[in-house]
Coordinates of C-alpha atoms in Angstrom, one line a residue:
M1 CA 0.0 0.0 0.0
A2 CA 1.3 3.4 -1.0
Q3 CA -0.3 6.4 0.7
R4 CA -0.7 9.3 -1.7
G5 CA -1.7 12.8 -0.9
I6 CA -4.5 14.3 -3.0
R7 CA -5.6 17.9 -3.5
E8 CA -8.3 19.4 -1.2
Y9 CA -10.3 20.2 -4.3
E10 CA -10.6 16.5 -5.3
G11 CA -10.9 15.3 -1.7
K12 CA -13.9 17.6 -1.2
K13 CA -15.5 16.5 -4.4
I14 CA -15.4 12.9 -3.3
L15 CA -16.4 13.9 0.2
F16 CA -19.4 16.1 -0.8
D17 CA -20.8 13.5 -3.2
G18 CA -20.4 10.7 -0.7
L19 CA -22.0 12.7 2.2
A20 CA -24.9 13.7 0.1
K21 CA -25.8 10.0 -0.4
T22 CA -25.7 9.3 3.3
I23 CA -27.1 12.6 4.7
P24 CA -29.8 13.9 2.4
S25 CA -29.8 17.3 4.1
F26 CA -26.0 17.9 3.6
K27 CA -25.6 21.2 1.8
G28 CA -22.0 20.9 0.4
K29 CA -22.0 20.8 -3.4
S30 CA -19.0 19.5 -5.4
E31 CA -20.1 21.8 -8.2
K32 CA -19.2 24.8 -6.0
L33 CA -15.5 24.1 -6.1
A34 CA -13.1 25.6 -8.6
L35 CA -9.5 24.9 -9.3
V36 CA -7.0 27.5 -10.7
K37 CA -3.7 26.6 -12.3
P38 CA -1.2 28.5 -14.5
G39 CA -3.0 29.4 -17.7
T40 CA -6.5 29.2 -16.3
D41 CA -8.8 31.7 -18.2
P42 CA -10.8 33.7 -15.6
K43 CA -13.6 34.4 -18.1
Q44 CA -14.0 30.7 -18.9
L45 CA -13.8 29.9 -15.1
V46 CA -16.7 32.2 -14.4
K47 CA -18.6 30.8 -17.3
D48 CA -18.1 27.3 -15.9
H49 CA -18.8 28.4 -12.3
P50 CA -21.3 31.3 -12.4
W51 CA -21.6 31.1 -8.6
L52 CA -18.2 32.8 -8.4
L53 CA -19.9 36.1 -9.2
K54 CA -22.7 35.7 -6.7
E55 CA -21.1 34.6 -3.5
K56 CA -18.4 35.6 -1.0
L57 CA -15.4 33.4 -1.6
V58 CA -12.4 31.7 0.0
A59 CA -9.2 31.3 -2.1
K60 CA -6.2 29.3 -1.0
P61 CA -3.3 27.2 -2.3
D62 CA -4.1 23.6 -2.9
Q63 CA -0.7 21.9 -3.0
L64 CA -0.6 19.3 -0.2
F65 CA 0.5 21.5 2.7
G66 CA -1.4 22.6 5.7
K67 CA -1.3 25.6 8.2
R68 CA -2.2 28.0 5.4
G69 CA -3.8 30.3 7.8
K70 CA -0.7 30.5 10.0
H71 CA 1.3 31.4 6.8
G72 CA -1.0 34.1 5.6
L73 CA -2.1 32.0 2.6
L74 CA -5.9 32.4 2.9
C75 CA -8.1 34.9 1.2
L76 CA -11.4 35.1 3.1
N77 CA -14.7 36.7 2.5
A78 CA -13.7 38.1 -0.9
D79 CA -15.7 38.9 -4.0
W80 CA -14.6 37.4 -7.3
K81 CA -12.4 40.4 -8.4
T82 CA -10.5 40.4 -5.0
A83 CA -10.1 36.6 -5.0
W84 CA -8.8 36.5 -8.6
K85 CA -6.3 39.3 -7.9
W86 CA -5.1 37.6 -4.7
I87 CA -4.4 34.4 -6.7
S88 CA -2.8 36.2 -9.6
D89 CA -0.4 38.1 -7.2
R90 CA 0.8 34.7 -5.8
M91 CA 0.7 32.5 -8.8
N92 CA 4.2 31.1 -9.6
K93 CA 5.7 32.8 -6.6
T94 CA 8.1 31.0 -4.3
V95 CA 7.2 30.7 -0.6
T96 CA 8.5 28.9 2.4
V97 CA 6.1 26.8 4.5
G98 CA 7.8 25.5 7.6
K99 CA 11.1 24.1 6.3
T100 CA 9.9 23.6 2.7
T101 CA 10.3 26.0 -0.1
G102 CA 8.3 25.7 -3.3
E103 CA 6.3 27.5 -6.0
L104 CA 2.6 28.2 -5.7
N105 CA 0.9 27.0 -8.8
T106 CA -2.5 25.6 -7.9
F107 CA -5.3 27.3 -6.0
M108 CA -8.8 26.4 -4.9
I109 CA -11.8 28.7 -4.7
E110 CA -15.0 27.8 -2.7
P111 CA -17.9 29.7 -1.0
F112 CA -17.0 31.5 2.2
T113 CA -18.9 30.4 5.4
P114 CA -19.1 33.0 8.1
H115 CA -18.6 31.6 11.6
K116 CA -17.2 32.4 15.0
E117 CA -13.6 31.2 14.9
D118 CA -13.1 30.4 18.6
A119 CA -16.5 29.0 19.4
E120 CA -17.5 27.2 16.2
E121 CA -14.5 25.4 14.9
C122 CA -14.3 21.6 15.4
Y123 CA -11.8 18.9 14.3
V124 CA -12.2 15.4 12.9
A125 CA -9.7 13.1 11.4
I126 CA -9.5 9.4 10.5
R127 CA -6.3 7.5 10.1
A128 CA -5.6 3.9 9.0
Y129 CA -3.5 1.6 11.1
R130 CA -2.6 -2.0 10.6
D131 CA -5.6 -3.6 12.5
Y132 CA -7.9 -0.6 13.0
D133 CA -8.8 2.9 12.0
T134 CA -8.7 5.7 14.5
V135 CA -11.3 8.5 14.6
Y136 CA -10.0 11.7 16.2
L137 CA -12.6 14.2 17.3
S138 CA -12.4 17.6 19.1
N139 CA -14.6 20.6 19.9
K140 CA -11.5 22.8 19.7
G141 CA -10.4 22.8 16.0
G142 CA -8.8 25.4 13.8
I143 CA -5.2 26.5 13.6
Y144 CA -4.5 25.8 17.3
V145 CA -5.8 22.2 17.4
E146 CA -2.3 21.0 18.1
E147 CA -2.0 23.3 21.1
N148 CA -5.3 21.8 22.4
W149 CA -4.5 18.1 21.6
E150 CA -5.5 17.0 25.1
K151 CA -9.1 17.8 24.1
V152 CA -9.0 15.3 21.2
K153 CA -11.0 12.1 21.8
E154 CA -10.0 8.9 20.0
T155 CA -12.1 6.0 18.9
H156 CA -10.6 2.8 17.4
V157 CA -12.7 1.1 14.7
P158 CA -11.5 -2.5 14.1
I159 CA -11.0 -3.3 10.4
L160 CA -13.9 -5.7 10.0
S161 CA -16.3 -3.7 12.1
S162 CA -19.2 -1.5 10.9
I163 CA -19.0 2.1 12.0
D164 CA -22.7 1.9 12.8
D165 CA -21.9 -0.7 15.6
V166 CA -19.1 1.5 17.1
K167 CA -19.8 3.9 20.0
L168 CA -17.9 7.1 19.3
N169 CA -15.8 8.6 22.1
M170 CA -17.0 12.2 21.8
P171 CA -16.2 15.5 23.5
D172 CA -18.9 17.8 24.7
F173 CA -20.8 19.1 21.6
G174 CA -23.9 20.1 23.6
K175 CA -27.1 20.0 21.6
R176 CA -25.2 19.2 18.4
K177 CA -24.0 15.8 19.6
A178 CA -26.4 13.7 17.7
Q179 CA -25.9 15.7 14.5
I180 CA -22.1 15.5 14.7
E181 CA -22.2 11.8 15.5
E182 CA -24.3 11.2 12.3
F183 CA -21.8 13.4 10.4
V184 CA -18.7 11.5 11.6
K185 CA -20.2 8.1 10.9
A186 CA -21.2 9.2 7.4
L187 CA -17.7 10.6 7.0
Y188 CA -16.2 7.3 8.0
K189 CA -18.2 5.5 5.3
V190 CA -16.9 7.9 2.7
Y191 CA -13.4 7.3 4.0
A192 CA -13.8 3.5 3.8
E193 CA -15.5 3.4 0.5
G194 CA -13.2 5.9 -1.1
G195 CA -9.9 4.1 -0.4
F196 CA -8.7 6.8 2.1
T197 CA -5.9 6.1 4.5
Y198 CA -6.1 9.6 6.1
L199 CA -8.9 12.1 6.1
E200 CA -8.8 15.3 8.2
I201 CA -11.2 18.1 8.3
N202 CA -9.9 21.0 10.3
P203 CA -12.0 22.8 11.0
F204 CA -15.6 21.9 10.3
T205 CA -18.1 24.5 11.4
F206 CA -21.8 25.3 11.3
S207 CA -24.0 27.4 9.1
G208 CA -27.4 27.6 10.7
D209 CA -28.3 23.9 11.3
D210 CA -25.8 22.6 8.7
I211 CA -22.3 21.2 9.2
V212 CA -19.8 22.7 6.8
P213 CA -16.3 21.2 6.2
L214 CA -13.8 24.0 5.7
D215 CA -10.3 22.7 5.3
L216 CA -9.5 19.2 4.2
V217 CA -6.3 17.1 4.0
A218 CA -6.5 13.6 2.5
K219 CA -4.4 10.6 1.5
V220 CA -5.6 7.5 -0.4
D221 CA -4.2 4.0 -0.9
D222 CA -3.2 4.1 -4.5
T223 CA -3.5 0.3 -4.8
A224 CA -7.3 0.9 -4.5
A225 CA -7.4 2.7 -7.9
F226 CA -9.3 -0.1 -9.7
E227 CA -11.7 -0.7 -6.9
C228 CA -12.4 3.0 -6.4
A229 CA -12.3 4.1 -10.0
K230 CA -15.9 5.3 -10.1
V231 CA -15.5 7.2 -6.8
W232 CA -12.2 8.8 -7.8
G233 CA -12.8 9.6 -11.4
G234 CA -9.6 11.0 -12.9
L235 CA -7.9 11.5 -9.5
E236 CA -4.6 13.2 -9.8
F237 CA -1.6 12.5 -7.5
P238 CA 0.4 15.8 -7.4
A239 CA 4.0 16.0 -6.3
P240 CA 4.4 17.1 -2.6
F241 CA 4.9 20.8 -2.2
G242 CA 8.5 21.7 -2.9
S243 CA 9.2 18.8 -5.3
T244 CA 8.3 17.9 -8.8
H245 CA 7.8 14.6 -10.7
T246 CA 10.5 13.7 -13.2
K247 CA 9.3 12.5 -16.6
E248 CA 10.6 9.0 -15.7
E249 CA 8.4 9.0 -12.5
D250 CA 5.4 10.1 -14.5
F251 CA 6.1 7.3 -17.1
I252 CA 6.2 4.6 -14.4
R253 CA 3.1 6.1 -12.7
G254 CA 1.3 5.8 -16.0
L255 CA 2.4 2.1 -16.4
D256 CA 1.3 1.5 -12.8
E257 CA -2.2 2.8 -13.5
K258 CA -2.6 0.5 -16.5
T259 CA -1.6 -2.7 -14.9
G260 CA -2.9 -4.9 -12.1
A261 CA 0.6 -5.1 -10.8
S262 CA 2.5 -2.5 -8.8
L263 CA 5.2 -0.3 -10.3
K264 CA 6.7 2.5 -8.3
L265 CA 9.7 4.8 -8.8
T266 CA 11.0 7.8 -7.0
V267 CA 14.3 9.5 -8.1
L268 CA 16.2 10.6 -5.0
N269 CA 19.5 11.6 -6.5
P270 CA 20.1 11.3 -10.3
K271 CA 23.9 11.6 -9.6
G272 CA 23.9 8.8 -7.0
R273 CA 25.9 5.7 -7.6
I274 CA 23.7 3.1 -5.8
W275 CA 20.6 2.1 -7.8
N276 CA 18.0 -0.4 -6.6
M277 CA 15.6 -2.5 -8.8
V278 CA 13.7 -4.3 -6.1
A279 CA 10.7 -6.6 -6.2
G280 CA 8.2 -6.1 -3.4
G281 CA 7.2 -3.1 -1.3
G282 CA 8.5 -4.5 2.0
A283 CA 11.8 -5.6 0.4
S284 CA 12.2 -2.2 -1.2
V285 CA 12.2 -0.6 2.3
I286 CA 14.7 -3.1 3.6
Y287 CA 17.1 -2.5 0.7
A288 CA 16.9 1.3 1.0
D289 CA 17.2 1.3 4.8
T290 CA 20.2 -1.0 4.6
V291 CA 22.0 1.4 2.2
C292 CA 21.3 4.2 4.6
D293 CA 22.3 2.2 7.7
L294 CA 25.6 1.5 6.1
G295 CA 26.2 5.2 5.7
Y296 CA 25.5 5.7 2.0
S297 CA 22.2 7.6 2.1
K298 CA 23.6 10.5 0.1
E299 CA 24.6 8.1 -2.7
L300 CA 21.3 6.3 -2.9
A301 CA 19.9 7.2 -6.3
N302 CA 16.3 5.9 -6.3
Y303 CA 13.5 4.2 -4.4
G304 CA 10.8 2.0 -5.8
E305 CA 9.5 -1.4 -6.4
Y306 CA 7.8 -3.8 -8.8
S307 CA 5.4 -6.4 -7.5
G308 CA 2.1 -8.2 -8.0
D309 CA 3.4 -10.5 -10.8
P310 CA 4.0 -7.8 -13.5
S311 CA 4.3 -9.0 -17.1
A312 CA 7.7 -9.4 -18.8
E313 CA 6.9 -6.3 -20.9
D314 CA 6.0 -4.2 -17.8
T315 CA 9.2 -5.3 -16.1
Y316 CA 11.2 -4.5 -19.2
Q317 CA 9.8 -1.0 -19.4
Y318 CA 10.4 -0.5 -15.6
A319 CA 14.0 -1.9 -15.9
R320 CA 14.9 0.2 -19.0
T321 CA 13.7 3.3 -17.2
V322 CA 15.9 2.7 -14.2
L323 CA 18.9 1.7 -16.5
D324 CA 18.5 4.9 -18.6
L325 CA 18.6 7.0 -15.4
L326 CA 21.5 5.0 -14.0
T327 CA 23.7 5.4 -17.1
R328 CA 22.8 9.0 -17.8
E329 CA 25.4 10.6 -15.6
K330 CA 28.7 9.4 -17.1
G331 CA 31.0 11.0 -14.6
V332 CA 29.9 9.1 -11.5
K333 CA 32.4 6.4 -10.5
G334 CA 31.7 3.1 -8.7
K335 CA 28.1 2.6 -9.8
V336 CA 26.2 -0.5 -8.6
L337 CA 22.9 -1.9 -9.5
I338 CA 21.1 -4.1 -7.0
I339 CA 18.4 -6.3 -8.5
G340 CA 16.9 -7.5 -5.3
G341 CA 13.8 -8.8 -3.6
G342 CA 12.5 -11.1 -1.0
I343 CA 11.1 -14.6 -1.5
A344 CA 8.1 -14.1 -3.8
N345 CA 4.7 -15.7 -3.0
F346 CA 3.3 -15.8 -6.5
T347 CA 5.4 -13.5 -8.8
D348 CA 7.1 -15.6 -11.4
V349 CA 10.8 -14.7 -10.9
A350 CA 12.0 -16.2 -14.3
K351 CA 9.3 -14.2 -16.2
T352 CA 10.1 -10.9 -14.5
F353 CA 13.8 -11.5 -15.0
T354 CA 13.1 -12.0 -18.8
G355 CA 12.1 -8.4 -19.0
I356 CA 15.1 -7.2 -16.9
I357 CA 17.5 -9.2 -18.9
K358 CA 16.1 -7.8 -22.1
A359 CA 16.7 -4.2 -20.7
L360 CA 20.2 -5.1 -19.5
N361 CA 21.2 -6.3 -23.0
E362 CA 19.7 -3.1 -24.5
Y363 CA 22.0 -1.0 -22.2
K364 CA 25.0 -3.3 -22.5
T365 CA 27.3 -0.7 -24.1
R366 CA 26.5 2.1 -21.6
L367 CA 26.8 -0.4 -18.7
T368 CA 30.2 -1.6 -19.8
E369 CA 31.5 1.9 -20.6
Q370 CA 30.6 3.0 -17.0
K371 CA 31.9 -0.2 -15.4
V372 CA 28.6 -0.8 -13.5
K373 CA 28.6 -3.8 -11.1
I374 CA 25.4 -5.8 -10.7
Y375 CA 24.2 -7.8 -7.7
V376 CA 21.2 -10.1 -7.9
R377 CA 19.3 -11.7 -5.0
R378 CA 15.9 -13.3 -5.4
G379 CA 13.7 -16.2 -4.3
G380 CA 10.2 -17.5 -5.1
P381 CA 8.4 -19.3 -8.0
N382 CA 10.9 -20.3 -10.7
Y383 CA 13.7 -18.5 -9.0
K384 CA 16.3 -21.1 -9.9
E385 CA 15.6 -20.7 -13.6
G386 CA 15.6 -16.9 -13.2
L387 CA 19.0 -16.9 -11.4
S388 CA 20.4 -19.3 -13.9
N389 CA 19.5 -16.9 -16.7
M390 CA 21.1 -14.1 -14.9
R391 CA 24.3 -16.1 -14.5
K392 CA 24.3 -16.8 -18.2
L393 CA 23.8 -13.2 -18.9
G394 CA 26.9 -12.4 -16.8
E395 CA 29.0 -14.4 -19.3
T396 CA 28.1 -12.1 -22.2
L397 CA 27.1 -8.8 -20.8
G398 CA 30.6 -7.5 -20.2
V399 CA 30.0 -6.3 -16.6
P400 CA 30.3 -8.4 -13.4
I401 CA 27.1 -9.9 -12.2
E402 CA 27.0 -11.7 -8.8
V403 CA 23.9 -13.8 -8.3
Y404 CA 22.5 -15.1 -5.0
G405 CA 19.4 -17.0 -4.0
P406 CA 17.2 -17.0 -0.8
E407 CA 20.1 -18.6 1.2
T408 CA 21.8 -15.2 1.2
H409 CA 20.2 -12.4 3.3
M410 CA 19.0 -9.3 1.6
T411 CA 21.1 -7.1 3.8
S412 CA 24.2 -9.2 3.0
V413 CA 23.8 -8.5 -0.7
V414 CA 23.6 -4.7 -0.1
S415 CA 26.7 -4.9 2.1
M416 CA 28.6 -6.8 -0.6
A417 CA 27.6 -4.4 -3.3
L418 CA 28.9 -1.5 -1.2
G419 CA 32.3 -3.1 -0.5
G420 CA 31.6 -5.3 2.5
K421 CA 32.1 -9.0 2.9
K422 CA 29.5 -11.8 2.5
K423 CA 27.9 -12.5 5.9

């Protein structure tokens, strides 16, 4: 499972549509949300969203960071002209939020909800853990929720339980208790059905008799893309604030979305000398952690994994993408490629190695010119055939390939690749 942040704009669209099905009286409308990016035509935006000219508005960056109020990045109670100027003045500008510096390039506009900040801001969040979800609830929300964390009440919801059968641990909401309980349980259903791993509304407030979610932060399990396709629509996974996706990362992400397998790639340091091509999400963490534990974190070039029995073609495309990155910086000395993994349950090792071997042969010249050393460790279905094919490749590829099976620990292979001895 990979937890991926999504924009508030898209999170609210999912939330509003889901809540409307469970709570018929819910007033939030996904149609009353507008997204502004570089190049957005204001005339067309108003044409698509005529409510922008009729209501007081909120404008804010929508780039996966919080505490926008504390950083002066909220435009409140504005008319359309004021909101558009506020966005235009900040579009493509560089700002620092906490310790992260990045460019503002995506904003959201929604209707403004008047409320009493101190008395009418509440907090709710739901987070996924291994065996349960936790619902966090407080009657003291807003920008100072962390300072009032002792007021937050927690409720554990076991994975196989129905939220309708769970008694919520609730703070004092006075006469609104029943209404908020209904809202939180409906929220949990949207969370569960929408593939969320984290969903925070801080704050939610009140407009007359209605509950209004104001600011939202959300993450989803990207492996739920197929199951949640109708709920998500064309859900976008933007890069975290302060970073951008490389074209190679976007390419692998596109492959991942088209296959039932899992293909992940993050470029950490394109000039690094240690490259991993690892099968399995858990194994990928072990390999990367071992590199860092041995003191080579600054030389680790990438993080990623392929798993779920990808086809030979998908594995080939994944491998050639990694190899192209690995061989691009010609001046880096001592490059190593670790083709690793744990002991697979159902992934056909020989089949996936067919794709990797094809890519290695394609990049033979660049690999030999740069004197790349290759280390292989794998186990699972047809692993002996796969390892045998790798050994045969080592006889013709022109670069050294050391091949190990499940009798050798994963961490040992990393140590050997980085100059240590076999344990």
